[in-house]
Amino acid sequence: MNKISIEELKVLGYDIRNGTKDNTLKNEVLCSKNDDCRNGGICSEDRVCICAMGYKGKKCEKIVGCDELKCNLEISDCILNEETEEGMCRCKDMRKLYFQHECMGSCRDDSDCYNGGVCSSYKTCSCRIGSAGDHCEIIEGCEELKCDPYISDCIFDVSTKKGMCKCKEEGKVFVNDKCVGSCKEDRECNNGGVCDSRDVCRCKVGTKGDYCEIVTGCEELNCDTEISHCVLDETTAKGMCECKEYGKEYVDGKCVVTCEEDTDCLEGENVEGGSEFLVQQEGVRPASVIFHVCGICKNC
């Protein structure tokens, strides 16, 4: 075996301080050749391993600083950091970084972090309150909300710092487990509905639909769509047929001109010679919906 002096080892860059020199035990021989020393250690003329920088132990089997680091060995290993020549914890999953005794996903910049998280100087995502995960992808409260995945997603609400259900369809909001049309002002709501603080139309009694466009009872009335349309009668909170032509009333499937006295009739017609229609409507006194139609004047 070639003998190497201590001075020569220093020139080669070996850490003489970490080399094992305790050879006082009887008959103990630590090394007889360089191969007996691990991690690039060299067997000296005193038959002790002189370790390379960053290593220590009788056989140079230990890395300087690993005992103090106490790496979580279930998820990481302690390896030599060649820049600092000391130990460092490295995740077994090479895609992750070891930070505060955990292995976390790394980031290059803020775009790798979700829900407003930022990429820190340690190259790990620093998450906002209410979000967690390697890339801040977990939102607090989403599991409890149980958003319908077919129509909505759970997103981070900056104001409440919790999850909220957002409809996938543009222009709709998630209310009572459904996606409904949203509004910004009252005029977007039909039949007297109003746009409330949730940006949803609050409909009057007798109407429904995202924009209060459906009137109760219209299907049953079966109004003649060529001459009329079904509108909300606020007195009964139900639909009623309204003539498209101004000044006419919808009576027995027809739009007719009504009158109260002879002066309302054309020449040669009067109220007495006409017909009287009594339209029964729920919640309204019959007298209030009697329509008189002009007829041929018999005694003129």
PDB file of C-alpha atoms in Angstrom:
ATOM      1  CA  MET A   1       0.000   0.000   0.000  1.00  0.00           C
ATOM      2  CA  ASN A   2       1.280   3.440  -0.899  1.00  0.00           C
ATOM      3  CA  LYS A   3       1.668   5.538   2.202  1.00  0.00           C
ATOM      4  CA  ILE A   4       0.200   9.048   2.065  1.00  0.00           C
ATOM      5  CA  SER A   5       1.264  11.683   4.533  1.00  0.00           C
ATOM      6  CA  ILE A   6      -1.119  14.018   6.353  1.00  0.00           C
ATOM      7  CA  GLU A   7       0.244  17.004   4.456  1.00  0.00           C
ATOM      8  CA  GLU A   8      -0.413  15.305   1.128  1.00  0.00           C
ATOM      9  CA  LEU A   9      -3.992  14.566   2.205  1.00  0.00           C
ATOM     10  CA  LYS A  10      -4.529  18.219   3.052  1.00  0.00           C
ATOM     11  CA  VAL A  11      -3.329  19.207  -0.402  1.00  0.00           C
ATOM     12  CA  LEU A  12      -5.798  16.739  -1.939  1.00  0.00           C
ATOM     13  CA  GLY A  13      -8.653  18.460  -0.084  1.00  0.00           C
ATOM     14  CA  TYR A  14      -9.398  15.886   2.609  1.00  0.00           C
ATOM     15  CA  ASP A  15     -10.822  16.969   5.936  1.00  0.00           C
ATOM     16  CA  ILE A  16      -8.239  15.813   8.402  1.00  0.00           C
ATOM     17  CA  ARG A  17     -10.450  16.892  11.326  1.00  0.00           C
ATOM     18  CA  ASN A  18     -13.099  14.340  10.413  1.00  0.00           C
ATOM     19  CA  GLY A  19     -10.632  11.545   9.829  1.00  0.00           C
ATOM     20  CA  THR A  20     -10.656   8.794  12.422  1.00  0.00           C
ATOM     21  CA  LYS A  21      -7.364   8.664  14.289  1.00  0.00           C
ATOM     22  CA  ASP A  22      -8.426   6.687  17.313  1.00  0.00           C
ATOM     23  CA  ASN A  23      -6.443   3.481  16.830  1.00  0.00           C
ATOM     24  CA  THR A  24      -5.818   2.715  20.466  1.00  0.00           C
ATOM     25  CA  LEU A  25      -7.987  -0.395  20.649  1.00  0.00           C
ATOM     26  CA  LYS A  26      -5.892  -3.519  20.748  1.00  0.00           C
ATOM     27  CA  ASN A  27      -5.493  -5.319  17.450  1.00  0.00           C
ATOM     28  CA  GLU A  28      -7.974  -2.899  15.762  1.00  0.00           C
ATOM     29  CA  VAL A  29      -7.106  -2.178  12.158  1.00  0.00           C
ATOM     30  CA  LEU A  30      -9.537   0.250  10.512  1.00  0.00           C
ATOM     31  CA  CYS A  31      -8.202   0.049   7.001  1.00  0.00           C
ATOM     32  CA  SER A  32      -5.517  -1.659   5.022  1.00  0.00           C
ATOM     33  CA  LYS A  33      -6.313  -0.154   1.641  1.00  0.00           C
ATOM     34  CA  ASN A  34      -8.265   2.779   0.239  1.00  0.00           C
ATOM     35  CA  ASP A  35     -11.219   0.590  -0.707  1.00  0.00           C
ATOM     36  CA  ASP A  36     -11.837   0.013   3.013  1.00  0.00           C
ATOM     37  CA  CYS A  37     -12.826   3.689   3.317  1.00  0.00           C
ATOM     38  CA  ARG A  38     -16.182   4.768   1.912  1.00  0.00           C
ATOM     39  CA  ASN A  39     -17.229   7.856  -0.020  1.00  0.00           C
ATOM     40  CA  GLY A  40     -13.774   8.571  -1.446  1.00  0.00           C
ATOM     41  CA  GLY A  41     -11.894   8.267   1.839  1.00  0.00           C
ATOM     42  CA  ILE A  42      -8.185   7.347   1.813  1.00  0.00           C
ATOM     43  CA  CYS A  43      -6.413   4.897   4.092  1.00  0.00           C
ATOM     44  CA  SER A  44      -3.461   6.674   5.713  1.00  0.00           C
ATOM     45  CA  GLU A  45      -0.099   5.264   6.774  1.00  0.00           C
ATOM     46  CA  ASP A  46      -1.574   4.987  10.276  1.00  0.00           C
ATOM     47  CA  ARG A  47      -4.248   2.657   8.876  1.00  0.00           C
ATOM     48  CA  VAL A  48      -7.069   5.085   9.589  1.00  0.00           C
ATOM     49  CA  CYS A  49      -9.539   6.446   7.048  1.00  0.00           C
ATOM     50  CA  ILE A  50      -9.034  10.072   6.159  1.00  0.00           C
ATOM     51  CA  CYS A  51     -12.425  11.242   4.889  1.00  0.00           C
ATOM     52  CA  ALA A  52     -13.224  13.552   2.007  1.00  0.00           C
ATOM     53  CA  MET A  53     -14.828  16.896   2.864  1.00  0.00           C
ATOM     54  CA  GLY A  54     -18.386  16.428   4.111  1.00  0.00           C
ATOM     55  CA  TYR A  55     -17.904  12.882   5.436  1.00  0.00           C
ATOM     56  CA  LYS A  56     -16.945  11.448   8.809  1.00  0.00           C
ATOM     57  CA  GLY A  57     -16.870   8.181  10.761  1.00  0.00           C
ATOM     58  CA  LYS A  58     -14.363   5.345  11.099  1.00  0.00           C
ATOM     59  CA  LYS A  59     -15.045   4.261   7.546  1.00  0.00           C
ATOM     60  CA  CYS A  60     -16.219   7.698   6.301  1.00  0.00           C
ATOM     61  CA  GLU A  61     -19.724   6.233   6.266  1.00  0.00           C
ATOM     62  CA  LYS A  62     -21.471   9.270   7.758  1.00  0.00           C
ATOM     63  CA  ILE A  63     -22.333  12.619   6.221  1.00  0.00           C
ATOM     64  CA  VAL A  64     -21.545  15.718   8.250  1.00  0.00           C
ATOM     65  CA  GLY A  65     -24.724  17.301   9.651  1.00  0.00           C
ATOM     66  CA  CYS A  66     -27.165  14.451   8.968  1.00  0.00           C
ATOM     67  CA  ASP A  67     -27.572  13.571  12.646  1.00  0.00           C
ATOM     68  CA  GLU A  68     -28.587  17.142  13.426  1.00  0.00           C
ATOM     69  CA  LEU A  69     -30.958  17.467  10.443  1.00  0.00           C
ATOM     70  CA  LYS A  70     -33.073  14.469  11.481  1.00  0.00           C
ATOM     71  CA  CYS A  71     -34.518  13.988   7.995  1.00  0.00           C
ATOM     72  CA  ASN A  72     -37.838  12.144   7.825  1.00  0.00           C
ATOM     73  CA  LEU A  73     -36.456   8.864   6.503  1.00  0.00           C
ATOM     74  CA  GLU A  74     -39.876   7.600   5.438  1.00  0.00           C
ATOM     75  CA  ILE A  75     -40.033  10.201   2.682  1.00  0.00           C
ATOM     76  CA  SER A  76     -36.428  11.411   2.319  1.00  0.00           C
ATOM     77  CA  ASP A  77     -32.716  10.583   2.505  1.00  0.00           C
ATOM     78  CA  CYS A  78     -29.818  12.619   3.842  1.00  0.00           C
ATOM     79  CA  ILE A  79     -27.292  13.242   1.069  1.00  0.00           C
ATOM     80  CA  LEU A  80     -24.190  15.388   0.712  1.00  0.00           C
ATOM     81  CA  ASN A  81     -24.704  18.907  -0.557  1.00  0.00           C
ATOM     82  CA  GLU A  82     -21.547  19.391  -2.599  1.00  0.00           C
ATOM     83  CA  GLU A  83     -21.811  23.173  -2.429  1.00  0.00           C
ATOM     84  CA  THR A  84     -21.947  23.387   1.368  1.00  0.00           C
ATOM     85  CA  GLU A  85     -20.088  20.086   1.950  1.00  0.00           C
ATOM     86  CA  GLU A  86     -22.716  19.159   4.526  1.00  0.00           C
ATOM     87  CA  GLY A  87     -25.753  16.951   4.624  1.00  0.00           C
ATOM     88  CA  MET A  88     -29.146  17.904   3.209  1.00  0.00           C
ATOM     89  CA  CYS A  89     -32.548  16.175   3.159  1.00  0.00           C
ATOM     90  CA  ARG A  90     -33.684  15.071  -0.299  1.00  0.00           C
ATOM     91  CA  CYS A  91     -37.150  13.680  -1.026  1.00  0.00           C
ATOM     92  CA  LYS A  92     -37.364  10.141  -2.357  1.00  0.00           C
ATOM     93  CA  ASP A  93     -39.837  11.522  -4.878  1.00  0.00           C
ATOM     94  CA  MET A  94     -37.354  13.534  -6.916  1.00  0.00           C
ATOM     95  CA  ARG A  95     -40.123  15.830  -8.191  1.00  0.00           C
ATOM     96  CA  LYS A  96     -40.586  17.271  -4.705  1.00  0.00           C
ATOM     97  CA  LEU A  97     -38.605  19.498  -2.355  1.00  0.00           C
ATOM     98  CA  TYR A  98     -37.950  18.864   1.327  1.00  0.00           C
ATOM     99  CA  PHE A  99     -39.299  21.749   3.387  1.00  0.00           C
ATOM    100  CA  GLN A 100     -40.117  21.832   7.116  1.00  0.00           C
ATOM    101  CA  HIS A 101     -39.917  18.032   7.426  1.00  0.00           C
ATOM    102  CA  GLU A 102     -42.310  17.516   4.513  1.00  0.00           C
ATOM    103  CA  CYS A 103     -41.903  16.768   0.833  1.00  0.00           C
ATOM    104  CA  MET A 104     -43.684  19.412  -1.196  1.00  0.00           C
ATOM    105  CA  GLY A 105     -44.214  20.015  -4.880  1.00  0.00           C
ATOM    106  CA  SER A 106     -41.813  22.561  -6.291  1.00  0.00           C
ATOM    107  CA  CYS A 107     -42.684  25.655  -8.309  1.00  0.00           C
ATOM    108  CA  ARG A 108     -40.869  27.773 -10.861  1.00  0.00           C
ATOM    109  CA  ASP A 109     -43.002  30.892 -10.521  1.00  0.00           C
ATOM    110  CA  ASP A 110     -46.414  32.070  -9.272  1.00  0.00           C
ATOM    111  CA  SER A 111     -48.206  30.500 -12.236  1.00  0.00           C
ATOM    112  CA  ASP A 112     -47.462  27.044 -10.768  1.00  0.00           C
ATOM    113  CA  CYS A 113     -49.454  27.922  -7.624  1.00  0.00           C
ATOM    114  CA  TYR A 114     -53.281  27.897  -7.688  1.00  0.00           C
ATOM    115  CA  ASN A 115     -55.905  30.024  -5.938  1.00  0.00           C
ATOM    116  CA  GLY A 116     -53.698  33.075  -5.504  1.00  0.00           C
ATOM    117  CA  GLY A 117     -50.697  31.253  -4.034  1.00  0.00           C
ATOM    118  CA  VAL A 118     -47.181  32.573  -4.688  1.00  0.00           C
ATOM    119  CA  CYS A 119     -43.915  30.766  -5.395  1.00  0.00           C
ATOM    120  CA  SER A 120     -41.570  31.485  -2.470  1.00  0.00           C
ATOM    121  CA  SER A 121     -37.793  31.854  -2.484  1.00  0.00           C
ATOM    122  CA  TYR A 122     -37.621  28.198  -1.402  1.00  0.00           C
ATOM    123  CA  LYS A 123     -39.365  27.283  -4.695  1.00  0.00           C
ATOM    124  CA  THR A 124     -42.436  26.004  -2.859  1.00  0.00           C
ATOM    125  CA  CYS A 125     -45.941  27.459  -3.085  1.00  0.00           C
ATOM    126  CA  SER A 126     -46.986  29.747  -0.243  1.00  0.00           C
ATOM    127  CA  CYS A 127     -50.786  29.373  -0.065  1.00  0.00           C
ATOM    128  CA  ARG A 128     -53.494  31.822   0.951  1.00  0.00           C
ATOM    129  CA  ILE A 129     -55.556  31.179   4.069  1.00  0.00           C
ATOM    130  CA  GLY A 130     -58.291  28.763   3.034  1.00  0.00           C
ATOM    131  CA  SER A 131     -56.186  26.785   0.549  1.00  0.00           C
ATOM    132  CA  ALA A 132     -53.569  24.054   0.931  1.00  0.00           C
ATOM    133  CA  GLY A 133     -51.628  21.383  -0.961  1.00  0.00           C
ATOM    134  CA  ASP A 134     -48.318  21.306  -2.822  1.00  0.00           C
ATOM    135  CA  HIS A 135     -49.672  23.812  -5.329  1.00  0.00           C
ATOM    136  CA  CYS A 136     -52.502  25.318  -3.191  1.00  0.00           C
ATOM    137  CA  GLU A 137     -54.970  23.168  -5.127  1.00  0.00           C
ATOM    138  CA  ILE A 138     -57.018  22.093  -2.073  1.00  0.00           C
ATOM    139  CA  ILE A 139     -59.765  24.562  -1.082  1.00  0.00           C
ATOM    140  CA  GLU A 140     -61.219  24.620   2.419  1.00  0.00           C
ATOM    141  CA  GLY A 141     -64.935  23.808   2.557  1.00  0.00           C
ATOM    142  CA  CYS A 142     -65.298  22.183  -0.866  1.00  0.00           C
ATOM    143  CA  GLU A 143     -65.980  18.724   0.544  1.00  0.00           C
ATOM    144  CA  GLU A 144     -68.808  20.038   2.725  1.00  0.00           C
ATOM    145  CA  LEU A 145     -70.382  22.034  -0.123  1.00  0.00           C
ATOM    146  CA  LYS A 146     -70.737  18.988  -2.380  1.00  0.00           C
ATOM    147  CA  CYS A 147     -71.045  21.061  -5.560  1.00  0.00           C
ATOM    148  CA  ASP A 148     -72.699  19.152  -8.404  1.00  0.00           C
ATOM    149  CA  PRO A 149     -69.674  18.255 -10.590  1.00  0.00           C
ATOM    150  CA  TYR A 150     -71.832  17.986 -13.714  1.00  0.00           C
ATOM    151  CA  ILE A 151     -72.908  21.626 -13.624  1.00  0.00           C
ATOM    152  CA  SER A 152     -70.445  23.374 -11.288  1.00  0.00           C
ATOM    153  CA  ASP A 153     -66.924  23.551  -9.837  1.00  0.00           C
ATOM    154  CA  CYS A 154     -65.759  24.462  -6.352  1.00  0.00           C
ATOM    155  CA  ILE A 155     -63.563  27.559  -6.550  1.00  0.00           C
ATOM    156  CA  PHE A 156     -61.756  29.754  -4.013  1.00  0.00           C
ATOM    157  CA  ASP A 157     -63.797  32.737  -2.807  1.00  0.00           C
ATOM    158  CA  VAL A 158     -61.307  35.497  -1.941  1.00  0.00           C
ATOM    159  CA  SER A 159     -63.799  37.397   0.253  1.00  0.00           C
ATOM    160  CA  THR A 160     -64.734  34.454   2.515  1.00  0.00           C
ATOM    161  CA  LYS A 161     -61.436  32.549   2.141  1.00  0.00           C
ATOM    162  CA  LYS A 162     -63.455  29.389   1.542  1.00  0.00           C
ATOM    163  CA  GLY A 163     -64.804  27.351  -1.319  1.00  0.00           C
ATOM    164  CA  MET A 164     -67.911  28.272  -3.312  1.00  0.00           C
ATOM    165  CA  CYS A 165     -69.815  26.516  -6.103  1.00  0.00           C
ATOM    166  CA  LYS A 166     -69.492  28.199  -9.499  1.00  0.00           C
ATOM    167  CA  CYS A 167     -71.637  27.155 -12.451  1.00  0.00           C
ATOM    168  CA  LYS A 168     -69.834  25.911 -15.541  1.00  0.00           C
ATOM    169  CA  GLU A 169     -72.390  27.599 -17.795  1.00  0.00           C
ATOM    170  CA  GLU A 170     -71.584  31.253 -18.333  1.00  0.00           C
ATOM    171  CA  GLY A 171     -74.123  33.721 -16.964  1.00  0.00           C
ATOM    172  CA  LYS A 172     -75.538  31.423 -14.282  1.00  0.00           C
ATOM    173  CA  VAL A 173     -75.134  31.318 -10.503  1.00  0.00           C
ATOM    174  CA  PHE A 174     -75.354  28.362  -8.113  1.00  0.00           C
ATOM    175  CA  VAL A 175     -78.393  28.710  -5.817  1.00  0.00           C
ATOM    176  CA  ASN A 176     -80.072  25.946  -3.801  1.00  0.00           C
ATOM    177  CA  ASP A 177     -78.119  23.175  -5.555  1.00  0.00           C
ATOM    178  CA  LYS A 178     -79.081  24.485  -9.010  1.00  0.00           C
ATOM    179  CA  CYS A 179     -77.587  26.743 -11.645  1.00  0.00           C
ATOM    180  CA  VAL A 180     -79.974  29.590 -12.436  1.00  0.00           C
ATOM    181  CA  GLY A 181     -79.770  32.636 -14.677  1.00  0.00           C
ATOM    182  CA  SER A 182     -78.147  35.662 -13.081  1.00  0.00           C
ATOM    183  CA  CYS A 183     -79.266  39.283 -13.248  1.00  0.00           C
ATOM    184  CA  LYS A 184     -77.752  42.686 -12.600  1.00  0.00           C
ATOM    185  CA  GLU A 185     -80.858  44.882 -12.484  1.00  0.00           C
ATOM    186  CA  ASP A 186     -84.637  44.580 -12.095  1.00  0.00           C
ATOM    187  CA  ARG A 187     -85.457  45.110 -15.764  1.00  0.00           C
ATOM    188  CA  GLU A 188     -83.922  41.726 -16.556  1.00  0.00           C
ATOM    189  CA  CYS A 189     -86.676  40.032 -14.525  1.00  0.00           C
ATOM    190  CA  ASN A 190     -90.111  39.592 -16.164  1.00  0.00           C
ATOM    191  CA  ASN A 191     -93.608  40.031 -14.732  1.00  0.00           C
ATOM    192  CA  GLY A 192     -92.583  42.431 -11.979  1.00  0.00           C
ATOM    193  CA  GLY A 193     -89.750  40.331 -10.554  1.00  0.00           C
ATOM    194  CA  VAL A 194     -86.783  42.039  -8.875  1.00  0.00           C
ATOM    195  CA  CYS A 195     -83.049  41.288  -8.986  1.00  0.00           C
ATOM    196  CA  ASP A 196     -81.922  40.518  -5.410  1.00  0.00           C
ATOM    197  CA  SER A 197     -78.550  40.724  -3.645  1.00  0.00           C
ATOM    198  CA  ARG A 198     -77.568  37.259  -4.907  1.00  0.00           C
ATOM    199  CA  ASP A 199     -77.941  38.473  -8.518  1.00  0.00           C
ATOM    200  CA  VAL A 200     -80.982  36.215  -8.924  1.00  0.00           C
ATOM    201  CA  CYS A 201     -84.522  37.213  -9.973  1.00  0.00           C
ATOM    202  CA  ARG A 202     -87.004  37.077  -7.084  1.00  0.00           C
ATOM    203  CA  CYS A 203     -90.350  36.375  -8.724  1.00  0.00           C
ATOM    204  CA  LYS A 204     -93.840  37.486  -7.786  1.00  0.00           C
ATOM    205  CA  VAL A 205     -96.403  34.920  -6.655  1.00  0.00           C
ATOM    206  CA  GLY A 206     -97.789  33.242  -9.741  1.00  0.00           C
ATOM    207  CA  THR A 207     -94.550  33.334 -11.745  1.00  0.00           C
ATOM    208  CA  LYS A 208     -91.415  31.224 -11.866  1.00  0.00           C
ATOM    209  CA  GLY A 209     -88.330  30.522 -13.997  1.00  0.00           C
ATOM    210  CA  ASP A 210     -84.810  31.972 -14.001  1.00  0.00           C
ATOM    211  CA  TYR A 211     -86.201  35.320 -15.122  1.00  0.00           C
ATOM    212  CA  CYS A 212     -89.812  34.944 -13.867  1.00  0.00           C
ATOM    213  CA  GLU A 213     -90.860  34.286 -17.455  1.00  0.00           C
ATOM    214  CA  ILE A 214     -93.251  31.407 -16.662  1.00  0.00           C
ATOM    215  CA  VAL A 215     -96.769  32.375 -15.526  1.00  0.00           C
ATOM    216  CA  THR A 216     -98.815  29.867 -13.509  1.00  0.00           C
ATOM    217  CA  GLY A 217    -101.877  28.546 -15.345  1.00  0.00           C
ATOM    218  CA  CYS A 218    -100.987  29.692 -18.854  1.00  0.00           C
ATOM    219  CA  GLU A 219    -100.757  26.177 -20.236  1.00  0.00           C
ATOM    220  CA  GLU A 220    -104.258  25.334 -19.017  1.00  0.00           C
ATOM    221  CA  LEU A 221    -105.766  28.545 -20.433  1.00  0.00           C
ATOM    222  CA  ASN A 222    -104.544  27.716 -23.931  1.00  0.00           C
ATOM    223  CA  CYS A 223    -104.824  31.326 -25.139  1.00  0.00           C
ATOM    224  CA  ASP A 224    -105.058  31.821 -28.906  1.00  0.00           C
ATOM    225  CA  THR A 225    -101.492  32.935 -29.598  1.00  0.00           C
ATOM    226  CA  GLU A 226    -102.404  34.585 -32.894  1.00  0.00           C
ATOM    227  CA  ILE A 227    -104.558  37.215 -31.212  1.00  0.00           C
ATOM    228  CA  SER A 228    -103.461  37.126 -27.562  1.00  0.00           C
ATOM    229  CA  HIS A 229    -100.779  36.218 -25.072  1.00  0.00           C
ATOM    230  CA  CYS A 230    -100.888  34.953 -21.499  1.00  0.00           C
ATOM    231  CA  VAL A 231     -99.935  37.504 -18.834  1.00  0.00           C
ATOM    232  CA  LEU A 232     -99.916  37.585 -15.038  1.00  0.00           C
ATOM    233  CA  ASP A 233    -103.121  38.742 -13.395  1.00  0.00           C
ATOM    234  CA  GLU A 234    -101.788  40.116 -10.113  1.00  0.00           C
ATOM    235  CA  THR A 235    -105.264  39.994  -8.561  1.00  0.00           C
ATOM    236  CA  THR A 236    -105.521  36.221  -8.895  1.00  0.00           C
ATOM    237  CA  ALA A 237    -101.755  35.508  -9.046  1.00  0.00           C
ATOM    238  CA  LYS A 238    -102.440  33.407 -12.152  1.00  0.00           C
ATOM    239  CA  GLY A 239    -102.289  33.723 -15.883  1.00  0.00           C
ATOM    240  CA  MET A 240    -104.933  35.447 -18.013  1.00  0.00           C
ATOM    241  CA  CYS A 241    -105.331  35.857 -21.772  1.00  0.00           C
ATOM    242  CA  GLU A 242    -104.679  39.415 -22.937  1.00  0.00           C
ATOM    243  CA  CYS A 243    -105.529  40.556 -26.455  1.00  0.00           C
ATOM    244  CA  LYS A 244    -102.698  41.863 -28.573  1.00  0.00           C
ATOM    245  CA  GLU A 245    -105.004  44.473 -30.100  1.00  0.00           C
ATOM    246  CA  TYR A 246    -105.406  47.436 -27.796  1.00  0.00           C
ATOM    247  CA  GLY A 247    -108.897  48.095 -26.416  1.00  0.00           C
ATOM    248  CA  LYS A 248    -110.192  44.545 -26.781  1.00  0.00           C
ATOM    249  CA  GLU A 249    -110.965  41.910 -24.179  1.00  0.00           C
ATOM    250  CA  TYR A 250    -110.411  38.179 -24.533  1.00  0.00           C
ATOM    251  CA  VAL A 251    -113.818  36.507 -24.132  1.00  0.00           C
ATOM    252  CA  ASP A 252    -114.632  32.895 -25.017  1.00  0.00           C
ATOM    253  CA  GLY A 253    -111.548  32.507 -27.178  1.00  0.00           C
ATOM    254  CA  LYS A 254    -112.112  35.773 -29.053  1.00  0.00           C
ATOM    255  CA  CYS A 255    -110.887  39.325 -28.775  1.00  0.00           C
ATOM    256  CA  VAL A 256    -113.928  41.642 -28.665  1.00  0.00           C
ATOM    257  CA  VAL A 257    -114.615  45.321 -28.059  1.00  0.00           C
ATOM    258  CA  THR A 258    -116.473  45.775 -24.774  1.00  0.00           C
ATOM    259  CA  CYS A 259    -118.840  48.569 -23.862  1.00  0.00           C
ATOM    260  CA  GLU A 260    -120.637  50.040 -20.890  1.00  0.00           C
ATOM    261  CA  GLU A 261    -123.131  52.368 -22.609  1.00  0.00           C
ATOM    262  CA  ASP A 262    -124.544  53.031 -26.071  1.00  0.00           C
ATOM    263  CA  THR A 263    -122.105  55.837 -26.773  1.00  0.00           C
ATOM    264  CA  ASP A 264    -119.334  53.235 -26.768  1.00  0.00           C
ATOM    265  CA  CYS A 265    -120.988  51.441 -29.709  1.00  0.00           C
ATOM    266  CA  LEU A 266    -120.809  52.215 -33.396  1.00  0.00           C
ATOM    267  CA  GLU A 267    -123.747  53.697 -35.304  1.00  0.00           C
ATOM    268  CA  GLY A 268    -126.559  51.159 -35.539  1.00  0.00           C
ATOM    269  CA  GLU A 269    -125.422  49.258 -32.433  1.00  0.00           C
ATOM    270  CA  ASN A 270    -126.235  49.484 -28.763  1.00  0.00           C
ATOM    271  CA  VAL A 271    -125.516  47.690 -25.502  1.00  0.00           C
ATOM    272  CA  GLU A 272    -129.074  46.414 -25.136  1.00  0.00           C
ATOM    273  CA  GLY A 273    -128.909  44.529 -28.400  1.00  0.00           C
ATOM    274  CA  GLY A 274    -125.556  43.014 -27.527  1.00  0.00           C
ATOM    275  CA  SER A 275    -124.458  40.090 -25.402  1.00  0.00           C
ATOM    276  CA  GLU A 276    -123.367  39.879 -21.787  1.00  0.00           C
ATOM    277  CA  PHE A 277    -120.512  37.609 -20.776  1.00  0.00           C
ATOM    278  CA  LEU A 278    -119.878  36.556 -17.194  1.00  0.00           C
ATOM    279  CA  VAL A 279    -116.344  35.260 -16.833  1.00  0.00           C
ATOM    280  CA  GLN A 280    -115.754  33.304 -13.645  1.00  0.00           C
ATOM    281  CA  GLN A 281    -112.276  33.864 -12.202  1.00  0.00           C
ATOM    282  CA  GLU A 282    -111.070  32.580  -8.867  1.00  0.00           C
ATOM    283  CA  GLY A 283    -110.825  35.252  -6.179  1.00  0.00           C
ATOM    284  CA  VAL A 284    -112.665  37.901  -8.196  1.00  0.00           C
ATOM    285  CA  ARG A 285    -116.318  38.907  -7.761  1.00  0.00           C
ATOM    286  CA  PRO A 286    -118.323  38.006 -10.903  1.00  0.00           C
ATOM    287  CA  ALA A 287    -119.665  41.560 -11.202  1.00  0.00           C
ATOM    288  CA  SER A 288    -116.175  42.892 -11.775  1.00  0.00           C
ATOM    289  CA  VAL A 289    -115.641  40.776 -14.886  1.00  0.00           C
ATOM    290  CA  ILE A 290    -118.944  41.175 -16.759  1.00  0.00           C
ATOM    291  CA  PHE A 291    -118.240  42.196 -20.342  1.00  0.00           C
ATOM    292  CA  HIS A 292    -120.902  43.826 -22.572  1.00  0.00           C
ATOM    293  CA  VAL A 293    -120.519  43.499 -26.310  1.00  0.00           C
ATOM    294  CA  CYS A 294    -122.351  45.820 -28.686  1.00  0.00           C
ATOM    295  CA  GLY A 295    -125.140  44.327 -30.788  1.00  0.00           C
ATOM    296  CA  ILE A 296    -127.469  45.478 -33.591  1.00  0.00           C
ATOM    297  CA  CYS A 297    -129.789  48.224 -32.373  1.00  0.00           C
ATOM    298  CA  LYS A 298    -133.350  46.873 -32.540  1.00  0.00           C
ATOM    299  CA  ASN A 299    -135.337  49.905 -31.339  1.00  0.00           C
ATOM    300  CA  CYS A 300    -133.353  52.755 -32.837  1.00  0.00           C
TER     301      CYS A 300
END
